Short mmCIF file of C-alpha atoms in Angstrom, two decimals:
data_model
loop_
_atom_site.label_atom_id
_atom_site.label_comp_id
_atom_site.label_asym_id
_atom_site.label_seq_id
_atom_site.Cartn_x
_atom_site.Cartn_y
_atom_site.Cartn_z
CA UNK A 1 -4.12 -4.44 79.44
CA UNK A 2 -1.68 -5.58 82.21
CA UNK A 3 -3.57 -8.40 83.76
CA UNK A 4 -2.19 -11.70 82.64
CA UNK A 5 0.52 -12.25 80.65
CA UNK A 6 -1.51 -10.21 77.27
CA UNK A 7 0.15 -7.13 77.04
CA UNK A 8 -0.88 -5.93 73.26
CA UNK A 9 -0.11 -2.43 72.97
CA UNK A 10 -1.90 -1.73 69.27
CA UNK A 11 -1.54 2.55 69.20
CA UNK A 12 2.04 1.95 70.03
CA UNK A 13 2.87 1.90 66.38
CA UNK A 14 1.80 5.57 66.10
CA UNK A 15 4.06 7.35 68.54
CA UNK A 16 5.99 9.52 66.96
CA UNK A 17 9.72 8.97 67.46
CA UNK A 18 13.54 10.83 67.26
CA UNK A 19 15.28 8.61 64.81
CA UNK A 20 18.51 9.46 66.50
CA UNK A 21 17.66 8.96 69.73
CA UNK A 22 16.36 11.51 72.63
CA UNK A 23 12.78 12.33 73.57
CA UNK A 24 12.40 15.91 72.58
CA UNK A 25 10.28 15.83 69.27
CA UNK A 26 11.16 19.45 67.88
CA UNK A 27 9.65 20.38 64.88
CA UNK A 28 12.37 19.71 62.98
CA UNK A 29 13.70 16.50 64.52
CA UNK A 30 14.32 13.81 61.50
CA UNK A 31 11.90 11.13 63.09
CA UNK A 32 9.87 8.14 62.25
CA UNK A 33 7.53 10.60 60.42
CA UNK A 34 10.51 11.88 58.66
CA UNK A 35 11.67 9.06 57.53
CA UNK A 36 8.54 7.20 56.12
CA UNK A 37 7.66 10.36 54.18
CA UNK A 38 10.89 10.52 52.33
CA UNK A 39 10.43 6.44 51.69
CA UNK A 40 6.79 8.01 50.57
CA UNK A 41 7.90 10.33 48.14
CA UNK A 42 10.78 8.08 47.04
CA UNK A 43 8.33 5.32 46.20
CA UNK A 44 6.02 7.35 44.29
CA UNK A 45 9.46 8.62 42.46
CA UNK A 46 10.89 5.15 41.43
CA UNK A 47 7.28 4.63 39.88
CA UNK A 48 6.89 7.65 38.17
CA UNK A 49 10.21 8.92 37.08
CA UNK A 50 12.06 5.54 37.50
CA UNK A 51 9.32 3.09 35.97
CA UNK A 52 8.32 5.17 32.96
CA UNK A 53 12.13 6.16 32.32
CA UNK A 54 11.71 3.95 28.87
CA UNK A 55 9.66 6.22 27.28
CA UNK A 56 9.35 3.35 25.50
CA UNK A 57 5.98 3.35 22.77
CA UNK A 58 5.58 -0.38 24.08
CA UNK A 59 5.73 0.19 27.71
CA UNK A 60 7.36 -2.28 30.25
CA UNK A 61 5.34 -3.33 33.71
CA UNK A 62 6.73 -0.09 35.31
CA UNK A 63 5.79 2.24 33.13
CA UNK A 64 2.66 0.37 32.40
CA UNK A 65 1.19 0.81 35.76
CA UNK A 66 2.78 4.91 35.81
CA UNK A 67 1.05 5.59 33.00
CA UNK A 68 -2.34 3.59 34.50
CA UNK A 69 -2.12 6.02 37.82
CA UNK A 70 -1.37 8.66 35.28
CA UNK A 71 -4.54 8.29 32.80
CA UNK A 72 -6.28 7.26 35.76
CA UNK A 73 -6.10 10.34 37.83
CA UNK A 74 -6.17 12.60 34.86
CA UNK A 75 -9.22 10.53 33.74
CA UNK A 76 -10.82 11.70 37.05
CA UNK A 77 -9.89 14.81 37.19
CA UNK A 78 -11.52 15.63 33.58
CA UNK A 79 -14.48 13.92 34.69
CA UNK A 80 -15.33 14.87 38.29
CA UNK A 81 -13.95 18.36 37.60
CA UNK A 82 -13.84 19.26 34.07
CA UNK A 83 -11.90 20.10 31.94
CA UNK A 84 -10.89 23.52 32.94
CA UNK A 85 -9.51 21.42 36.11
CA UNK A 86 -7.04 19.71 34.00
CA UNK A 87 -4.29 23.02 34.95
CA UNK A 88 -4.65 21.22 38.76
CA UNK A 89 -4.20 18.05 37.77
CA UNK A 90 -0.55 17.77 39.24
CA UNK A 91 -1.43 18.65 42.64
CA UNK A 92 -4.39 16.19 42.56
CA UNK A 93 -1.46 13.72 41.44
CA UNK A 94 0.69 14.54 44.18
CA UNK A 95 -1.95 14.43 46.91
CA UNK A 96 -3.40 11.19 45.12
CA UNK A 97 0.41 9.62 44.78
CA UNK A 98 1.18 10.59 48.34
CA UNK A 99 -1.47 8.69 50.58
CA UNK A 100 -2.01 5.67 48.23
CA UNK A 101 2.27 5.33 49.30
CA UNK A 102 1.90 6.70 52.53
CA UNK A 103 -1.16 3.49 52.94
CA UNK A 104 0.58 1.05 50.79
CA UNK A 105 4.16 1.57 52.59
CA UNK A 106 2.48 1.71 56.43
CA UNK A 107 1.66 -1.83 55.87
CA UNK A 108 4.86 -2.99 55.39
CA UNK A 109 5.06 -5.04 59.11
CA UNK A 110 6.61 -2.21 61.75
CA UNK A 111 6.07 0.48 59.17
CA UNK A 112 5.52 4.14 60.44
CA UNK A 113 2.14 4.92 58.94
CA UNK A 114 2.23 8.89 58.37
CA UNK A 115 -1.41 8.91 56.61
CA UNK A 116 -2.82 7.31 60.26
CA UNK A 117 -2.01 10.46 61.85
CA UNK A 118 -4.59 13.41 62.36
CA UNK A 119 -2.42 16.12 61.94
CA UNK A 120 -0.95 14.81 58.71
CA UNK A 121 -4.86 14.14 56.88
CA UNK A 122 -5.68 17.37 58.50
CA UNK A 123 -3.12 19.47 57.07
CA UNK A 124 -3.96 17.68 53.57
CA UNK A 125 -7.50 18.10 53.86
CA UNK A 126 -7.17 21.73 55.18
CA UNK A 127 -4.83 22.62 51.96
CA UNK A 128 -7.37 21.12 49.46
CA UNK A 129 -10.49 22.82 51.75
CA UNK A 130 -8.43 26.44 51.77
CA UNK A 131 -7.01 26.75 47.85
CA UNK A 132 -10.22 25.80 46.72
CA UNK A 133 -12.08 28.08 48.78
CA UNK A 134 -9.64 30.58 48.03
CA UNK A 135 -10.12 29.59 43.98
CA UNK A 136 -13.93 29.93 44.40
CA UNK A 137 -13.54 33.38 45.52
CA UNK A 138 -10.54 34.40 43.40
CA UNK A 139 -12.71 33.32 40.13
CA UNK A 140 -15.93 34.28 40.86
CA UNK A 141 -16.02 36.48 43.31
CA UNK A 142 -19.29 37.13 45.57
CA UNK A 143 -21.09 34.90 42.80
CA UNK A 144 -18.83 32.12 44.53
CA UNK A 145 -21.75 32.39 47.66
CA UNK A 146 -24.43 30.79 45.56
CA UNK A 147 -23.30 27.93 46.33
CA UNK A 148 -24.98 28.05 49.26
CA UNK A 149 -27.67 29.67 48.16
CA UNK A 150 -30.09 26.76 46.53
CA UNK A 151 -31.88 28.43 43.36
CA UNK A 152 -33.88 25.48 42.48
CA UNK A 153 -35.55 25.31 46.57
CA UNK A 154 -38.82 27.29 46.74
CA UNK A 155 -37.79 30.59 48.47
CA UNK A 156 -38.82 30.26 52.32
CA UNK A 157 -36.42 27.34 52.23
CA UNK A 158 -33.81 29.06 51.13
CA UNK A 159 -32.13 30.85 54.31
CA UNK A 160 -32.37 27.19 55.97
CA UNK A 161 -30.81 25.28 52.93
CA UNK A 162 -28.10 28.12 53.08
CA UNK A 163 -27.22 27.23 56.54
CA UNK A 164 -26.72 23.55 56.33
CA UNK A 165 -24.97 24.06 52.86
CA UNK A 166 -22.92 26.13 54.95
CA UNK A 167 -22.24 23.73 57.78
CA UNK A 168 -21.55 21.01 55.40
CA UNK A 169 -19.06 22.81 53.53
CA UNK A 170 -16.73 23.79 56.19
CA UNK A 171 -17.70 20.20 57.54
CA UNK A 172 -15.57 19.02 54.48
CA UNK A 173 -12.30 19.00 55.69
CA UNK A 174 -12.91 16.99 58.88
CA UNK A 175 -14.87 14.36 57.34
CA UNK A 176 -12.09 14.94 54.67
CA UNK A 177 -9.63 13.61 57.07
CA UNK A 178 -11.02 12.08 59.75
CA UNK A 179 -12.21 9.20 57.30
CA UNK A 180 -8.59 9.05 55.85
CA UNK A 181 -6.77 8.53 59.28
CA UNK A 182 -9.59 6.43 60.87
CA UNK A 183 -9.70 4.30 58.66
CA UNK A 184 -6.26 3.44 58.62
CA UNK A 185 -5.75 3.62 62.27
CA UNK A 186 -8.85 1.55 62.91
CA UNK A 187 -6.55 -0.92 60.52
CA UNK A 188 -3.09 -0.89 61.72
CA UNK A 189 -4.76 -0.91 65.39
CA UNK A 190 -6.62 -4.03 64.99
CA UNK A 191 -4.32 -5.62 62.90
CA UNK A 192 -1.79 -5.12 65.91
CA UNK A 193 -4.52 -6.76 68.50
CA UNK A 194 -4.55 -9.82 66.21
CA UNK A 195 -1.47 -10.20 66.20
CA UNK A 196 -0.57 -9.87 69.93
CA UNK A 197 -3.66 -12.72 70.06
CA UNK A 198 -1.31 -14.87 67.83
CA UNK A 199 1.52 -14.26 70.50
CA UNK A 200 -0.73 -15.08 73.49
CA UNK A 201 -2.38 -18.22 72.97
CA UNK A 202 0.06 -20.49 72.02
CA UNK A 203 -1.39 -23.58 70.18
CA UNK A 204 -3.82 -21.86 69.07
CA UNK A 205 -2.16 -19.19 67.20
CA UNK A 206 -3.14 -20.11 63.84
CA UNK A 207 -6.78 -18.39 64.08
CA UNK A 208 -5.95 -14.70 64.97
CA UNK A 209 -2.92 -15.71 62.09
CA UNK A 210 -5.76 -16.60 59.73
CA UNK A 211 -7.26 -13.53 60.96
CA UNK A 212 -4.78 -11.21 60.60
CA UNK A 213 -3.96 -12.57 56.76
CA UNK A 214 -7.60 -11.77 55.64
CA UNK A 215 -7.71 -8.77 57.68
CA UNK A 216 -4.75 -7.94 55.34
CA UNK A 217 -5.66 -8.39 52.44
CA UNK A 218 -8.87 -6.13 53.30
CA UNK A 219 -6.16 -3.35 54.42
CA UNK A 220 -4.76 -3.73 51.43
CA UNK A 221 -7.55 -2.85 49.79
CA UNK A 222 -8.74 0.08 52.40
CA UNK A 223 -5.23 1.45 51.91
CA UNK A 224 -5.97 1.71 47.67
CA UNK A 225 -9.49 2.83 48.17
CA UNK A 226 -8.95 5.46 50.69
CA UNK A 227 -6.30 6.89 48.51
CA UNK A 228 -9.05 7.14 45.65
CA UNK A 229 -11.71 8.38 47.85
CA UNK A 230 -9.24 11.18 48.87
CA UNK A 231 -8.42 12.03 45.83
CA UNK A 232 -12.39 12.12 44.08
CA UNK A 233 -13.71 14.53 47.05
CA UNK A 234 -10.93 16.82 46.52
CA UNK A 235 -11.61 16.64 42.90
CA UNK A 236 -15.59 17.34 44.10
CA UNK A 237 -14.35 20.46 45.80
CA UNK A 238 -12.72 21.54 43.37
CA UNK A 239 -15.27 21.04 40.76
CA UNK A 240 -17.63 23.30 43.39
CA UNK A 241 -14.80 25.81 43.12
CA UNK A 242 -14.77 25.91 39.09
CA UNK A 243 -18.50 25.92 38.89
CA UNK A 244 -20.78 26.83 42.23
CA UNK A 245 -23.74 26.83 40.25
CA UNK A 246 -25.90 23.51 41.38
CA UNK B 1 9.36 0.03 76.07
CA UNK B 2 7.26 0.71 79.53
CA UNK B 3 8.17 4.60 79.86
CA UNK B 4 5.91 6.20 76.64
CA UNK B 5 2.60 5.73 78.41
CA UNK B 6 3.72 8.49 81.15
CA UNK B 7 3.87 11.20 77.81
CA UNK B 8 0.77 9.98 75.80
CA UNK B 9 -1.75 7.91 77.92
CA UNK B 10 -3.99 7.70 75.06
CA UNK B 11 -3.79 7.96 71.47
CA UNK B 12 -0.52 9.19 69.54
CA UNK B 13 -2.49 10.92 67.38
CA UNK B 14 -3.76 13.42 69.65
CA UNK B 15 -0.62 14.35 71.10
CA UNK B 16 -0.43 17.79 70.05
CA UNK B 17 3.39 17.88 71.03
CA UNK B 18 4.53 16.50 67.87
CA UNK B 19 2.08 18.08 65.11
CA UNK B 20 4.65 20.87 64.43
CA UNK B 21 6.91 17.87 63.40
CA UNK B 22 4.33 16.23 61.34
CA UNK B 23 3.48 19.35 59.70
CA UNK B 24 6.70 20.28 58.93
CA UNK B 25 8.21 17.06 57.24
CA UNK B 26 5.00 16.43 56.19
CA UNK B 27 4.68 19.87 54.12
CA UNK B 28 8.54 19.47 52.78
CA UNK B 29 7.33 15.81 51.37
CA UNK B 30 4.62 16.87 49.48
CA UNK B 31 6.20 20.12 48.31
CA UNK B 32 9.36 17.79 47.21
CA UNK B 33 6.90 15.42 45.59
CA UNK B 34 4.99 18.04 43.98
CA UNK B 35 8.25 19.33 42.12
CA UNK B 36 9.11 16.18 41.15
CA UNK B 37 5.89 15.24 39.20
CA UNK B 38 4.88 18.30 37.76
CA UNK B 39 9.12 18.59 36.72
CA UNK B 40 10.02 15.69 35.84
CA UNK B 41 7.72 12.22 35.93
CA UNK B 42 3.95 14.02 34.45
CA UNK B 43 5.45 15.81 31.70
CA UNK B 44 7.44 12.69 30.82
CA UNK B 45 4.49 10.58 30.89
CA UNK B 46 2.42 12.87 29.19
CA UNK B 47 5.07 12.88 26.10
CA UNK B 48 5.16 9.27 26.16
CA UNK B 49 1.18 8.96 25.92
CA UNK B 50 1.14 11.78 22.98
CA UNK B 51 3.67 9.86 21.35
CA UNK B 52 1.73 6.23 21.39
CA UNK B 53 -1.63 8.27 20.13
CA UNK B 54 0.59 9.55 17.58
CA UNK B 55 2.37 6.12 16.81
CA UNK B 56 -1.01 4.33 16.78
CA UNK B 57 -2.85 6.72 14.30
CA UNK B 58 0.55 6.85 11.98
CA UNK B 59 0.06 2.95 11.95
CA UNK B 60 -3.83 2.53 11.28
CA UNK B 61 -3.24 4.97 8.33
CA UNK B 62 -0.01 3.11 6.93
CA UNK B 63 -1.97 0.03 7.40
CA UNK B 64 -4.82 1.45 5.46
CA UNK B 65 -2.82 2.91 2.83
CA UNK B 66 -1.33 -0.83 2.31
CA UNK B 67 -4.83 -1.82 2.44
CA UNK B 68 -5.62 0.16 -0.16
CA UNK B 69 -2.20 -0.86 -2.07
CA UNK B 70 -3.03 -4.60 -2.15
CA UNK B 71 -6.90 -3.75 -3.37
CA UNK B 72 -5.28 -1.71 -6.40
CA UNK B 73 -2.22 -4.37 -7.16
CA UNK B 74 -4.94 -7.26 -7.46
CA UNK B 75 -7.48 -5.30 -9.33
CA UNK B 76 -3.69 -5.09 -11.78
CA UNK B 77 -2.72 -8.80 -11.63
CA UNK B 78 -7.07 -9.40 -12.53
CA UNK B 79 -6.42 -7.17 -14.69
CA UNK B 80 -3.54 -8.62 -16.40
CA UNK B 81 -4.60 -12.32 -15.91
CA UNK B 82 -7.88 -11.12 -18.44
CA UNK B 83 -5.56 -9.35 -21.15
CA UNK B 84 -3.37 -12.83 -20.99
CA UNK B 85 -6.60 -14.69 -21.43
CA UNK B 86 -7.76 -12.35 -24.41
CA UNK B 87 -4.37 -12.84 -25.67
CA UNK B 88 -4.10 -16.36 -25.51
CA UNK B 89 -7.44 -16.87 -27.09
CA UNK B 90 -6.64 -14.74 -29.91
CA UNK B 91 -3.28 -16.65 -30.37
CA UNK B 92 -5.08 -19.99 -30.44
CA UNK B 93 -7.65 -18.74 -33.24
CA UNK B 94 -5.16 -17.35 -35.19
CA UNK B 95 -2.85 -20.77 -35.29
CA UNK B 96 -6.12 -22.39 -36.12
CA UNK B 97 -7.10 -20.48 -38.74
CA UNK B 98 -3.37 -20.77 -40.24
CA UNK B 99 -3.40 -24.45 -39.77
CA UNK B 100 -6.89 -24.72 -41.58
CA UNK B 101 -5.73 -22.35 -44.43
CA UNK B 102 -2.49 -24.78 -44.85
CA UNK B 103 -4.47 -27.77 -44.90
CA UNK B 104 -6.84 -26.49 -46.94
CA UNK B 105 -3.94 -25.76 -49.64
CA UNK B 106 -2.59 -28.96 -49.59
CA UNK B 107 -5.74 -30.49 -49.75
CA UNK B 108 -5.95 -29.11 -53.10
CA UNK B 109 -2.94 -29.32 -53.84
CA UNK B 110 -3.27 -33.13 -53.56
CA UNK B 111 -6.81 -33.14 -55.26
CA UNK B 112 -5.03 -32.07 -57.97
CA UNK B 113 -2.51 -34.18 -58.30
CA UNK B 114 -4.56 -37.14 -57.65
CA UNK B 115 -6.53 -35.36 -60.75
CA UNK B 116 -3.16 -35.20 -62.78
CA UNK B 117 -2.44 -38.70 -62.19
CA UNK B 118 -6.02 -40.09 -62.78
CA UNK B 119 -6.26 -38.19 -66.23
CA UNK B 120 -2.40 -39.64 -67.07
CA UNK B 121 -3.91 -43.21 -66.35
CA UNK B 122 -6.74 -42.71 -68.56
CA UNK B 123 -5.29 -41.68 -70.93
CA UNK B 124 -2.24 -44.31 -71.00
CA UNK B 125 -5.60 -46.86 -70.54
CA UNK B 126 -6.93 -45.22 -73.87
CA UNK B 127 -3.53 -45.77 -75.94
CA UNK B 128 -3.35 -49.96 -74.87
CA UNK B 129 -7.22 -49.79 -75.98
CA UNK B 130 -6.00 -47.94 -79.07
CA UNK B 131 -3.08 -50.04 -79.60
CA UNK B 132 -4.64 -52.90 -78.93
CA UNK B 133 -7.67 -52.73 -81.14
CA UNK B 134 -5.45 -52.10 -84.11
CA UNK B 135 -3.33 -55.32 -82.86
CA UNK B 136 -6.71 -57.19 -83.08
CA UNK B 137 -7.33 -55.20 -86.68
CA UNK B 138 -4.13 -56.40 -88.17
CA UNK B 139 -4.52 -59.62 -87.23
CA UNK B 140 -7.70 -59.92 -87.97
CA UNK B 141 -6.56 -58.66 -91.24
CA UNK B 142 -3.54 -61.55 -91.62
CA UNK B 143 -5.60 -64.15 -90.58
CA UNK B 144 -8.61 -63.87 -92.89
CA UNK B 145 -6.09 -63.11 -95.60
CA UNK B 146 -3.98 -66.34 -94.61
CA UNK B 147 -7.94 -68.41 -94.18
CA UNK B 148 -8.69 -66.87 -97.58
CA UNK B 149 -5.03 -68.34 -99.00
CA UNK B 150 -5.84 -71.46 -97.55
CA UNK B 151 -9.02 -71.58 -99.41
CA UNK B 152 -7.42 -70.58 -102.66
CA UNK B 153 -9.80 -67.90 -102.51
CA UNK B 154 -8.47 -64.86 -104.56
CA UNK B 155 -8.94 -61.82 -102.68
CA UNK B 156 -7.43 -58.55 -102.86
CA UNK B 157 -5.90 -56.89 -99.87
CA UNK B 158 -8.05 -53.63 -100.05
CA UNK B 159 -11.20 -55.18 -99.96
CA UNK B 160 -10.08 -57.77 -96.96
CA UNK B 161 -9.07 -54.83 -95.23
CA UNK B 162 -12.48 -52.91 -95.66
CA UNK B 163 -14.38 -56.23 -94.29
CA UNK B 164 -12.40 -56.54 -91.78
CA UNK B 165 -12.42 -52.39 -90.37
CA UNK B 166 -16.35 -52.69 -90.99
CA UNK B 167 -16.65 -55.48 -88.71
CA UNK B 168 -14.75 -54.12 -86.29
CA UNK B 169 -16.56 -51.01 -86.43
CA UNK B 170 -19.34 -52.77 -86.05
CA UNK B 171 -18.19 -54.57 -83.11
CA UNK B 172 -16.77 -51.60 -81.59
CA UNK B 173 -19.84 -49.79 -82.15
CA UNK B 174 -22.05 -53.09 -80.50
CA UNK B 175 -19.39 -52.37 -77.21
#
């Protein structure tokens, strides 16, 4: 990293700063994080409540693509889940509205991206992985243990299908998040290396520039697709919490 | 831009120093976000979807309902275009038949005149015969009484006359 003139430093993008100055990050110092939430929840706000303030029966480009995220989350919660899942379908929205901004916004160049972060996919992952454990139990009680235990495996099995079921399940919410913020780190971080290519080779900058459009356009796409993949498992766990039977 | 290294050598993401921040702003987001879908935007959008379900069924059944209009108004106008038809045919025979019936009076009407005047001819025809065959008698008469004077033949008038008619009978009777 320091030999030569290269000095690319890609993770710098992900320190978490005071927006007013000072070092001490306090729990509730307004930083970086702070501030690219509220842009977060303002963005999904000008959508939904802004775009699809016509209520018009004809619906303008706004409200065209609030009601598409609309049917299209509710759409997947009725499927994935059921239809009994429909009563959680504003959560799913929120969680579903949240990191597709939280992507979409972090690639805005020298963006804060709050979704690359551990402790934020973590603490969303967790949430889903706790209410819907908590659900399975509050609804059906001990019965909500069968789904670990495999009816359909020939009995020996059983104990050692119970134990992996197991491990997967509470598995969940690290993949859960781990995928989320990887992904997008992975991103941002090569993105950054690109581009601090483009600023060290002179002449020649025009291939990691190349490189760093398509690699764009591809985080463009991770950013929309991570959001949806988010938002399917947690309607999967849920669905396991409405009905453990296999 | 040199000094952040010294606090996180590796990545950001695992420095546990600023998760409490994170979780904090990160929990007020979503809860503020959460209040303002399920409040405000997903309710509205939900009305707004009812309503164009609503607004498209009214309009299939008002368009099938005009559907159905249009079907009965030109089984009507068939309807009426036949009855005009019937009509019009039933005019056009009766006119005929009224224009026959009139011609076929003053047909007669002049066959019978023509008759009048043919039987007024003849009969005018008949009197000059008439008239003229008793001409022809009388002279007749005069001159065989004036060829008889010239003669010296003495002949009375009656039997002169009775030659005379009995020729002419007989000629009339040779015609």
């Amino acid at each position: 990293m320091a030999e030569g003139g290269i000095d690319i430093r890609p993770v710098d993008q992900f320190i978490v700063k005071p927006l007013f100055g000072g070092d001490v990050v306090n729990w509730y110092t307004p930083t970086n994080v702070t501030l690219w939430m509220a842009l977060t929840v303002l963005a999904a706000t000008a959508l939904m409540v802004y775009g699809a303030r016509g209520r018009a029966v004809i619906p303008s480009r706004a409200q065209s693509m609030a009601e598409l995220s609309y049917s299209f989350i509710y759409k997947m919660v009725e499927d994935v889940a059921g239809r009994d899942a429909i009563r959680f379908f504003p959560y799913i929205m929120t969680i579903f509205l949240f990191v597709l901004f939280a992507n979409l916004l972090g690639l805005i160049p020298f963006a804060f991206t709050t979704t690359s972060h551990i402790a934020v996919t973590a603490v969303l992952a967790l949430t889903v992985f706790i209410s819907v454990t908590a659900l399975g139990f509050v609804l059906h009680g001990a019965k909500f243990l069968k789904l670990f235990w495999v009816d359909s495996a020939p009995l020996p099995l059983r104990p050692i299908l119970a134990v992996i079921e197991l491990l997967s399940y509470f598995v969940r919410p690290v993949s859960h998040s781990i995928r989320l913020a990887g992904a997008l780190m992975a991103g941002h971080a090569v993105a950054k290396v690109f581009a601090g290519f483009a600023a060290a080779l002179g002449a020649a900058f025009f291939i990691p520039v190349l490189a760093v459009t398509a690699l764009y356009a591809l985080e463009l796409l991770v950013a929309v697709i991570q959001a949806y993949v988010f938002t399917i498992l947690s309607c999967i766990y849920l669905k396991d919490a409405l009905h453990p039977a296999h | 831009m040199e000094e952040p290294d010294v606090t996180a050598p590796g990545m950001p993401q695992l420095d546990f120093s600023t998760y409490p921040n994170q979780i904090f702003w990160l929990v007020v987001s979503i809860v503020v976000l959460y209040l303002i879908l399920s409040r405000t935007a997903l309710p509205r959008i939900a009305a707004v979807l009812a309503d164009r379900r609503g607004t498209i069924t009214n309009d299939i059944a008002a368009a099938e309902d005009a559907k159905a209009k249009a079907a009965e108004a030109e089984e009507a106008h068939k309807q009426a275009l036949a009855d005009a038809r019937a009509e019009t045919n039933r005019i056009i025979e009766a006119a005929r038949q009224e224009i026959q019936a009139e011609l076929d009076a003053q047909m007669a009407e002049a066959e019978a005149e023509i008759a009048a005047r043919a039987a007024e001819s003849e009969a005018r025809i008949r009197a000059i015969r008439d008239s003229a065959r008793d001409m022809v008698a009388e002279v007749a008469r005069d001159t065989t009484r004036e060829v008889l004077h010239l003669f010296d033949v003495k002949a009375d008038a009656r039997s002169v006359t009775a030659a005379v008619n009995a020729r002419l009978k007989a000629e009339g009777g040779a015609q």
